[in-house]
PDB file of C-alpha atoms in Angstrom:
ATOM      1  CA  UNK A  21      -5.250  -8.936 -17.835  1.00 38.00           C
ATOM      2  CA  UNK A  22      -2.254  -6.971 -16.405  1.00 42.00           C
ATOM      3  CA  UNK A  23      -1.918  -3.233 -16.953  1.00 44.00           C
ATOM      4  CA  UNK A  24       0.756  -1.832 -19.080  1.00 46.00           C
ATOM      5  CA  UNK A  25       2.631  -0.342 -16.005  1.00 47.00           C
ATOM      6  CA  UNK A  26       2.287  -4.196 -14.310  1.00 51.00           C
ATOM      7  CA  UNK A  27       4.368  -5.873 -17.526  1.00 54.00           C
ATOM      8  CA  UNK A  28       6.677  -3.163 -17.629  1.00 60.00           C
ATOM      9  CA  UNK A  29       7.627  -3.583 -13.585  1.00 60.00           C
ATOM     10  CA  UNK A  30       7.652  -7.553 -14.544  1.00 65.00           C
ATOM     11  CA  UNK A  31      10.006  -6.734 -17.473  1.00 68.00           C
ATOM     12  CA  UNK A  32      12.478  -4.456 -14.773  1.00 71.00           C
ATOM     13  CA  UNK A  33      12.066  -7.782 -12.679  1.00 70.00           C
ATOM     14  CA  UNK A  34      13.745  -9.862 -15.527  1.00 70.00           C
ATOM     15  CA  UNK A  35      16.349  -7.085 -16.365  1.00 74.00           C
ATOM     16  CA  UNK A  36      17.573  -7.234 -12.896  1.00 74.00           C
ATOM     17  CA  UNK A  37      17.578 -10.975 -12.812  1.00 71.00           C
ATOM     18  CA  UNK A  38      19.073 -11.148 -15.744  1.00 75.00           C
ATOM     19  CA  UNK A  39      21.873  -8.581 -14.698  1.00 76.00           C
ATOM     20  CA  UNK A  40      22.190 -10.706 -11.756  1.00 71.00           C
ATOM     21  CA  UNK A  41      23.088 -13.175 -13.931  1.00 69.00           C
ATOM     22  CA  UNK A  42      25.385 -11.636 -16.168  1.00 74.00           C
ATOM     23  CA  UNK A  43      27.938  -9.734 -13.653  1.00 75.00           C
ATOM     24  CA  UNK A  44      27.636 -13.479 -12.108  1.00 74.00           C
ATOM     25  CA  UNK A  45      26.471 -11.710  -8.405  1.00 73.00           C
ATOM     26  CA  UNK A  46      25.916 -14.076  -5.682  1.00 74.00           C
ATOM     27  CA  UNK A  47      24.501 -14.106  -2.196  1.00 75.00           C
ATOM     28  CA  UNK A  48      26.294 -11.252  -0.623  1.00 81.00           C
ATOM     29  CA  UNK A  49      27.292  -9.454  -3.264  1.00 85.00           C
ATOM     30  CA  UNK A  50      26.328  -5.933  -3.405  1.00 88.00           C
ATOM     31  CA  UNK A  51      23.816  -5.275  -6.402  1.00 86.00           C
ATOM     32  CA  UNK A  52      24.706  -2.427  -8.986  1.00 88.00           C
ATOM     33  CA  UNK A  53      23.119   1.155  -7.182  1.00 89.00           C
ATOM     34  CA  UNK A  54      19.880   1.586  -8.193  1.00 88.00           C
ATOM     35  CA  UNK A  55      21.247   4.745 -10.449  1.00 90.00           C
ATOM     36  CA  UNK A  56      23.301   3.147 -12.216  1.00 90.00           C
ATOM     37  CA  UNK A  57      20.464  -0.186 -13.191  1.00 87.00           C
ATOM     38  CA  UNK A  58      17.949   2.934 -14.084  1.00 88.00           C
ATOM     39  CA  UNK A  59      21.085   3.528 -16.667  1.00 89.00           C
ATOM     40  CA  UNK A  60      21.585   0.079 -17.600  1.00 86.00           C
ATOM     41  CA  UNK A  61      18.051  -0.438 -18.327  1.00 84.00           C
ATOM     42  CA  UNK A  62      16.965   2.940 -19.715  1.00 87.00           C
ATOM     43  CA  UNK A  63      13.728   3.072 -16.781  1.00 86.00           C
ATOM     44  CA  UNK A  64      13.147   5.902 -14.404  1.00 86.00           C
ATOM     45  CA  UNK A  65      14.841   5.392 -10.744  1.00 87.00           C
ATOM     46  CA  UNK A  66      11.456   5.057  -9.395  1.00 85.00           C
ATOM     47  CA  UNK A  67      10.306   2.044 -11.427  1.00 83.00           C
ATOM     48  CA  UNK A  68      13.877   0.699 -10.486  1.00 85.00           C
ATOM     49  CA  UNK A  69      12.948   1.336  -6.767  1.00 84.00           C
ATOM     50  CA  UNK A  70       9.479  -0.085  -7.055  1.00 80.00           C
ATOM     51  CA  UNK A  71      11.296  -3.673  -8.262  1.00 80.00           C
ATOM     52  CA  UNK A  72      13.901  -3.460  -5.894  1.00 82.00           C
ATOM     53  CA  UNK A  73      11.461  -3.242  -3.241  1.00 80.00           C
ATOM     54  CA  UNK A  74       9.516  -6.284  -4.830  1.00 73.00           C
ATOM     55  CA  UNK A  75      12.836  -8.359  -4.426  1.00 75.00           C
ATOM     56  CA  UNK A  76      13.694  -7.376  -1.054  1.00 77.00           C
ATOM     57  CA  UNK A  77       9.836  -8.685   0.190  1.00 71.00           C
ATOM     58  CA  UNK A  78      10.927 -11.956  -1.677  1.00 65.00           C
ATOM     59  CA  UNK A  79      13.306 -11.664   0.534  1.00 69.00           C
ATOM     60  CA  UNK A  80      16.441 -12.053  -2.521  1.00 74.00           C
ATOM     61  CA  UNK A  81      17.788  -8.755  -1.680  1.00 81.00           C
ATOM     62  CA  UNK A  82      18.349  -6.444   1.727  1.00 85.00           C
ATOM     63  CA  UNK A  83      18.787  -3.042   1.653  1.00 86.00           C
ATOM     64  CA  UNK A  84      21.635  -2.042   4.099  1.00 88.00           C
ATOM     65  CA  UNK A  85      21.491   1.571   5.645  1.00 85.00           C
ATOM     66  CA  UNK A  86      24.506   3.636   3.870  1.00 87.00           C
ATOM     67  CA  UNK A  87      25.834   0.223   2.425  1.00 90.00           C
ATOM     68  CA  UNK A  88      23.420  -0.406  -0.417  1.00 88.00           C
ATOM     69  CA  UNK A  89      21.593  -3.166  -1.663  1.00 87.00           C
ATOM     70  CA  UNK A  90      22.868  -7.091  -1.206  1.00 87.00           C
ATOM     71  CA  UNK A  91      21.795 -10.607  -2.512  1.00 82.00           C
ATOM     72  CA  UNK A  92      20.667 -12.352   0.536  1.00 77.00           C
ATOM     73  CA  UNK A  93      22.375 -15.803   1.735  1.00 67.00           C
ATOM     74  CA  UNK A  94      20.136 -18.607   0.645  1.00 53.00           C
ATOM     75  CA  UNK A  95      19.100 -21.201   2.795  1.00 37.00           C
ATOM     76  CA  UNK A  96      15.288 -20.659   4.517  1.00 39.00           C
ATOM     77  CA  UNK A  97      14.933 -18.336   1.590  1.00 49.00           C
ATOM     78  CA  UNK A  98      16.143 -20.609  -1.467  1.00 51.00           C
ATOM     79  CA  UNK A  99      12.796 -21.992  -2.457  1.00 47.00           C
ATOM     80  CA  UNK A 100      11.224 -18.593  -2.317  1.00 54.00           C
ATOM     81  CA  UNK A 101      14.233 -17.841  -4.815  1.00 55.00           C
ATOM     82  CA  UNK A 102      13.637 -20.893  -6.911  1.00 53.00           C
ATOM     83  CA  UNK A 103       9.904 -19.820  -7.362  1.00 54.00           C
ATOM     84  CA  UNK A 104      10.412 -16.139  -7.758  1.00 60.00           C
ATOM     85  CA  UNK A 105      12.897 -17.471 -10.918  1.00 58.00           C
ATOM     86  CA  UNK A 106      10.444 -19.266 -12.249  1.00 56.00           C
ATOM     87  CA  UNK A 107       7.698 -17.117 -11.711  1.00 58.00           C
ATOM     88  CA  UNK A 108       9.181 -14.143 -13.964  1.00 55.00           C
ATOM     89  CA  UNK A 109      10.339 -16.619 -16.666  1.00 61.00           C
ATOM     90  CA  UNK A 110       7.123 -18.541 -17.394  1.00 64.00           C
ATOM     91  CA  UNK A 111       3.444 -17.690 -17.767  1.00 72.00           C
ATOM     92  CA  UNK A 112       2.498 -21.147 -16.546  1.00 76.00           C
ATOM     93  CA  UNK A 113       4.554 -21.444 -13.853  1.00 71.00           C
ATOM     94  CA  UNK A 114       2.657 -18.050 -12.719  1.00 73.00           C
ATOM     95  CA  UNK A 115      -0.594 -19.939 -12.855  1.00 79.00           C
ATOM     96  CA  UNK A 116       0.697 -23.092 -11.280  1.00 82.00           C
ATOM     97  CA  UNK A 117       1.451 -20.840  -8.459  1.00 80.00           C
ATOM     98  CA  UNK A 118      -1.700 -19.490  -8.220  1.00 83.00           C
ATOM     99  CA  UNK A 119      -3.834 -22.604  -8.289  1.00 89.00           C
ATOM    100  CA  UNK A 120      -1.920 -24.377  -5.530  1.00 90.00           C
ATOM    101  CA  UNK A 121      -2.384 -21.746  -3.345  1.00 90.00           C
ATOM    102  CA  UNK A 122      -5.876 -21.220  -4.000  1.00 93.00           C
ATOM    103  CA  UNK A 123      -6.175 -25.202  -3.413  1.00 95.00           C
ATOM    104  CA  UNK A 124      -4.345 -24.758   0.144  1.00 96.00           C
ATOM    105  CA  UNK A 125      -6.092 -21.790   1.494  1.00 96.00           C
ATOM    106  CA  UNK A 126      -9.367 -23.348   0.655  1.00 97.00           C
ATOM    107  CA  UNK A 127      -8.815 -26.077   2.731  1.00 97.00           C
ATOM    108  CA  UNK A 128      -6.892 -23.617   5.338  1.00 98.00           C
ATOM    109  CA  UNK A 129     -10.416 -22.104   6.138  1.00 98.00           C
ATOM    110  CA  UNK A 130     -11.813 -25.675   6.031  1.00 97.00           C
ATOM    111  CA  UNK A 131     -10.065 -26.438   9.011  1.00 98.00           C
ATOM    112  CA  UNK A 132     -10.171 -22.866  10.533  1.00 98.00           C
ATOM    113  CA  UNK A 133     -13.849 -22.999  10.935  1.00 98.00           C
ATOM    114  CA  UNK A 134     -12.900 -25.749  13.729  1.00 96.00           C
ATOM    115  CA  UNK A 135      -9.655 -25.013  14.934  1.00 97.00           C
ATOM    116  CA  UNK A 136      -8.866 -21.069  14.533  1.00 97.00           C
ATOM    117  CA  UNK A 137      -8.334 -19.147  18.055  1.00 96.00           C
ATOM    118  CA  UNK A 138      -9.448 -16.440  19.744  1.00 97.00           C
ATOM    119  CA  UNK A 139      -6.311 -14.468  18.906  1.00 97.00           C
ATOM    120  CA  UNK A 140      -6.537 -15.222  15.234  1.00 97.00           C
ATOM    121  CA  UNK A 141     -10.105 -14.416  14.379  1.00 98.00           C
ATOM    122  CA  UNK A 142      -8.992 -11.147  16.703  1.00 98.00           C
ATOM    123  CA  UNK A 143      -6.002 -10.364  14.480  1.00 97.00           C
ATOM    124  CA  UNK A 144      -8.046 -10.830  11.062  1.00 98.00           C
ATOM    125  CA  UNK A 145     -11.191  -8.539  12.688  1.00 98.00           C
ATOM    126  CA  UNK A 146      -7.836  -5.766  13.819  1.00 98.00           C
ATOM    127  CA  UNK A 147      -6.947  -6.622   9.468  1.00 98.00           C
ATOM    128  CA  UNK A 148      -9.715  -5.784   8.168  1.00 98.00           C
ATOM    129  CA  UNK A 149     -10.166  -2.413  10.556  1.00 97.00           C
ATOM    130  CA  UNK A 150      -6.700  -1.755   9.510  1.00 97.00           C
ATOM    131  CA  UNK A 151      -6.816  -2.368   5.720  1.00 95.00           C
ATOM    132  CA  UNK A 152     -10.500   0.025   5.727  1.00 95.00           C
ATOM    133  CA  UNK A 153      -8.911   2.985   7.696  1.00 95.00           C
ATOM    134  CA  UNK A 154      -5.501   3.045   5.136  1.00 91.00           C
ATOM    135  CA  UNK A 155      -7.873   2.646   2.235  1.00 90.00           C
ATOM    136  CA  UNK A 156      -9.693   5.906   3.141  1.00 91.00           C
ATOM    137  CA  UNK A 157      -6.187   7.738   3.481  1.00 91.00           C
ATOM    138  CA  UNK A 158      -6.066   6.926  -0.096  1.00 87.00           C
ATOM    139  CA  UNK A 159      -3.296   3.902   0.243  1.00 86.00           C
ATOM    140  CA  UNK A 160      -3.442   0.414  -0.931  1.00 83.00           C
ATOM    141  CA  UNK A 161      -3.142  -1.966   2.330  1.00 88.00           C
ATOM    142  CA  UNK A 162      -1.000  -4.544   0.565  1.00 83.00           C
ATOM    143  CA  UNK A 163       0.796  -5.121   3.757  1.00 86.00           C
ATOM    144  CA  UNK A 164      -2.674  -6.321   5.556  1.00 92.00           C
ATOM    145  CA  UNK A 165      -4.374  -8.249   2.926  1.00 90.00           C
ATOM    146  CA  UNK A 166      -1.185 -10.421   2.805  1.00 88.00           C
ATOM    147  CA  UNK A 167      -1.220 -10.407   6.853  1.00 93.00           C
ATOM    148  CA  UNK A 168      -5.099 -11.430   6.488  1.00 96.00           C
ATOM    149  CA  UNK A 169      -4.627 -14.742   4.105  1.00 95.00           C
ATOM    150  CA  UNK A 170      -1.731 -15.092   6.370  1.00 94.00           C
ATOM    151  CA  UNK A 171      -3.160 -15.557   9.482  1.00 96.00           C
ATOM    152  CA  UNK A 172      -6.470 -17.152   7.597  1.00 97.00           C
ATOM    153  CA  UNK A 173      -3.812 -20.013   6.563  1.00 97.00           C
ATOM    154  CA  UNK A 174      -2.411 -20.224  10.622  1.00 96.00           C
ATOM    155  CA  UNK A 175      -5.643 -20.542  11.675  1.00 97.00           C
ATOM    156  CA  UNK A 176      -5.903 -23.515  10.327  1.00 97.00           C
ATOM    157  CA  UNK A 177      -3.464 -25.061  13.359  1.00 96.00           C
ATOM    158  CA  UNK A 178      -1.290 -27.184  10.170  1.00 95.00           C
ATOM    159  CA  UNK A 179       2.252 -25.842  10.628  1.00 91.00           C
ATOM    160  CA  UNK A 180       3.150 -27.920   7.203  1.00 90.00           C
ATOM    161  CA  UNK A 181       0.372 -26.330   5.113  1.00 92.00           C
ATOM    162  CA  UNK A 182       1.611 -22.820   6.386  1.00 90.00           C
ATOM    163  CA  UNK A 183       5.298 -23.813   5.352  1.00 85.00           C
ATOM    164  CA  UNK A 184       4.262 -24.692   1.951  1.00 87.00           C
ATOM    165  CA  UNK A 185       1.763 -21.899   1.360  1.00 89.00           C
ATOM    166  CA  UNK A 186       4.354 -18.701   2.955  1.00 84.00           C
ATOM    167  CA  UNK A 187       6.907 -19.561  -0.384  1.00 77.00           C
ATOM    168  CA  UNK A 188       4.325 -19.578  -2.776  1.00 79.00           C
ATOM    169  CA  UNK A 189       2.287 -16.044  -1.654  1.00 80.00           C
ATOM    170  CA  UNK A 190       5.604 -14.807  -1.417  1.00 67.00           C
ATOM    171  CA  UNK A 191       5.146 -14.106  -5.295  1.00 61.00           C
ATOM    172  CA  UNK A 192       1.925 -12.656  -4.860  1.00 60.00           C
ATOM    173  CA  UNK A 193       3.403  -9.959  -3.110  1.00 62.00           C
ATOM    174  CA  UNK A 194       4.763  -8.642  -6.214  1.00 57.00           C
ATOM    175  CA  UNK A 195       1.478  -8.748  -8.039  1.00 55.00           C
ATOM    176  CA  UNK A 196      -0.896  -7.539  -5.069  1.00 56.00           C
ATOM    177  CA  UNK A 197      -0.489  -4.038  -5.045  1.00 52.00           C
ATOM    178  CA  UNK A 198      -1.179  -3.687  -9.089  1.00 53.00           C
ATOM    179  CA  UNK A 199      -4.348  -5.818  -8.716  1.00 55.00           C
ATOM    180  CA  UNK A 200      -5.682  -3.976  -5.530  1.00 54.00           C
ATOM    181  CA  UNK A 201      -4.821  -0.951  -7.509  1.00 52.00           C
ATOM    182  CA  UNK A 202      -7.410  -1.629  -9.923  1.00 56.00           C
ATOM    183  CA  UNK A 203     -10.515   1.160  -9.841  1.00 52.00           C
ATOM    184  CA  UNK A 204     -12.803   0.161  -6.770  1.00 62.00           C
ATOM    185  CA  UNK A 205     -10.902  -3.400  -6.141  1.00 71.00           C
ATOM    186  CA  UNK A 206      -9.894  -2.319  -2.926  1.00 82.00           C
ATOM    187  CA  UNK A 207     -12.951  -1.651  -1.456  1.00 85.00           C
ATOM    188  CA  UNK A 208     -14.499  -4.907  -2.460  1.00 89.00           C
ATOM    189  CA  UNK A 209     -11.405  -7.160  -1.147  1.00 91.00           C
ATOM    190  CA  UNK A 210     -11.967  -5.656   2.057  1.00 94.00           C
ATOM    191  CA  UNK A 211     -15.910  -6.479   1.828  1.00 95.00           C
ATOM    192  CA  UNK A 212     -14.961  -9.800   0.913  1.00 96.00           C
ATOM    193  CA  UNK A 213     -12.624 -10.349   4.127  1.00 97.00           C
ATOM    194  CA  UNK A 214     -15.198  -9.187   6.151  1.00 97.00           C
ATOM    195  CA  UNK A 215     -17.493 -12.310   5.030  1.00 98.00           C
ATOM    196  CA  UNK A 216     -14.614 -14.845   4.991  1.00 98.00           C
ATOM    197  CA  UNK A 217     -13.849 -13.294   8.396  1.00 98.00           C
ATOM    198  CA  UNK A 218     -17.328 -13.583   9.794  1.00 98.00           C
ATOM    199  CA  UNK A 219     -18.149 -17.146   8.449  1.00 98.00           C
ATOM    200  CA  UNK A 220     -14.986 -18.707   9.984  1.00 98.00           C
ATOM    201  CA  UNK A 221     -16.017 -16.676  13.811  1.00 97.00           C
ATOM    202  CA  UNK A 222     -19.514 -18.589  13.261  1.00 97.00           C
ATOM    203  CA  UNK A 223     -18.019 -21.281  12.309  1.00 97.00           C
ATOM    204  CA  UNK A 224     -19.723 -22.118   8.923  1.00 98.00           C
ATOM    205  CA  UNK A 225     -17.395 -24.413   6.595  1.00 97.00           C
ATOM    206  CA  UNK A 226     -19.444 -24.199   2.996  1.00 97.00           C
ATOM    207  CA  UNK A 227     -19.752 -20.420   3.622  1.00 98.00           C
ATOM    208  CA  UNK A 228     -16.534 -19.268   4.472  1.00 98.00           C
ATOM    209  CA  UNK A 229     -15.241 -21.986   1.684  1.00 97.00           C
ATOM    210  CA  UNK A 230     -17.384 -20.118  -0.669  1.00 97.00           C
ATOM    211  CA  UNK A 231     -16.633 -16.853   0.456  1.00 97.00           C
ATOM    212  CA  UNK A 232     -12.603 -17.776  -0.079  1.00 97.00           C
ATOM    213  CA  UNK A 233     -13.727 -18.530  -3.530  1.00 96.00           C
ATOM    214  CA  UNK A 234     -15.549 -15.816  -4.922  1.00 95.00           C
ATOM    215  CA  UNK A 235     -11.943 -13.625  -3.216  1.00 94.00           C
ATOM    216  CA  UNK A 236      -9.639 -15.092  -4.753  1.00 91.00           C
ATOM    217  CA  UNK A 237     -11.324 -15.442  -8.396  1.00 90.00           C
ATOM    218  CA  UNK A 238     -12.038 -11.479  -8.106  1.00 86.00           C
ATOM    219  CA  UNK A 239      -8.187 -11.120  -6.984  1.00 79.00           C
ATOM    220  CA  UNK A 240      -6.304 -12.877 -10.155  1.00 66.00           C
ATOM    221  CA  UNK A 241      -3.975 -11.291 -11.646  1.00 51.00           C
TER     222      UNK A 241
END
């Protein structure tokens, strides 16, 4: 179940959306400042910031230096922006999401225990080093668990399953960092890398499958 702060930040997600909407912005339009939505939708500035920022990794938005904040062009981006619409509109949809990632990571590490390279199962071991040593500075590594299942789903040498998995965690993004905030989640998700990441260097299909499993059940949100 989400926390009350994670449906609030989902409900500033559909305000700006819906403001979106209503002053009929499109790609390149420069979006209201972010004083002036904290007015419009009676939040403090930092809950506005914390959505802004959720947009911009969706890649919608992009934050200009001394210009402001501007839809981005569509294109490479526009099923990411289909599914991030959707997403924040329906409950379903959210789980839909969910699953079929879950289905193509699973068979991601299938095909990494024969295929992944030297430079992958390098990068995930650097990950999981990473993610431990910001966790003990007190931060939540949302940046390197997405980099991990990232590079977990390259592995797997399939350029078209990475295509259709990078639009679909691109939602996740939003949720990570309020389900690795739960009390001691962090520390577990990085145990649990550590075993995916040690049963794809050995090689072990049904382990590292199982391993996956177990991750991404703990990880709903």
């Amino acid at each position: 179940m989400k926390s009350e702060a994670g449906k609030v930040y989902l409900n500033i997600l559909k305000e700006i959306n819906q403001i979106m909407s209503h002053d009929q912005l499109s790609a390149g339009d420069k979006l209201p400042s972010e004083r002036e939505l904290a007015e419009r939708l009676q939040v403090g500035r930092s809950s506005v910031r914390e959505a802004l920022r959720a947009l911009e990794l969706l890649d919608l938005i992009e934050t200009r230096k001394g210009e402001g904040t501007f839809i981005q062009e569509a294109g490479s981006h526009r099923l990411a922006e289909i599914l991030a619409s959707f997403f924040l509109k329906d409950e379903k949809a959210r789980q839909d999401v969910t699953e079929t990632r879950r289905i193509i990571e699973i068979e991601a590490v299938r095909l990494g225990c024969q295929r992944a390279e030297k430079d992958q199962l390098d990068k995930l071991q650097m990950l999981i080093y990473e993610a431990r040593d910001k966790w003990s500075e007190g931060e939540i590594p949302v940046d390197e668990d997405y980099l991990f299942h990232k590079t977990l789903v390259q592995s797997s040498q399939n350029i078209l399953l990475y295509n259709i998995w990078r639009p679909l965690v691109e939602y996740a993004k939003i949720a990570l960092k309020d389900s690795l905030g739960r009390e001691g989640r962090t520390g577990f998700s990085i145990k649990e890398h550590e075993i995916i990441y040690e049963a794809l260097l050995a090689g072990e299909e049904e382990k590292a499958v199982s391993a996956l499993k177990h991750h991404l059940e703990n990880s709903r949100f």
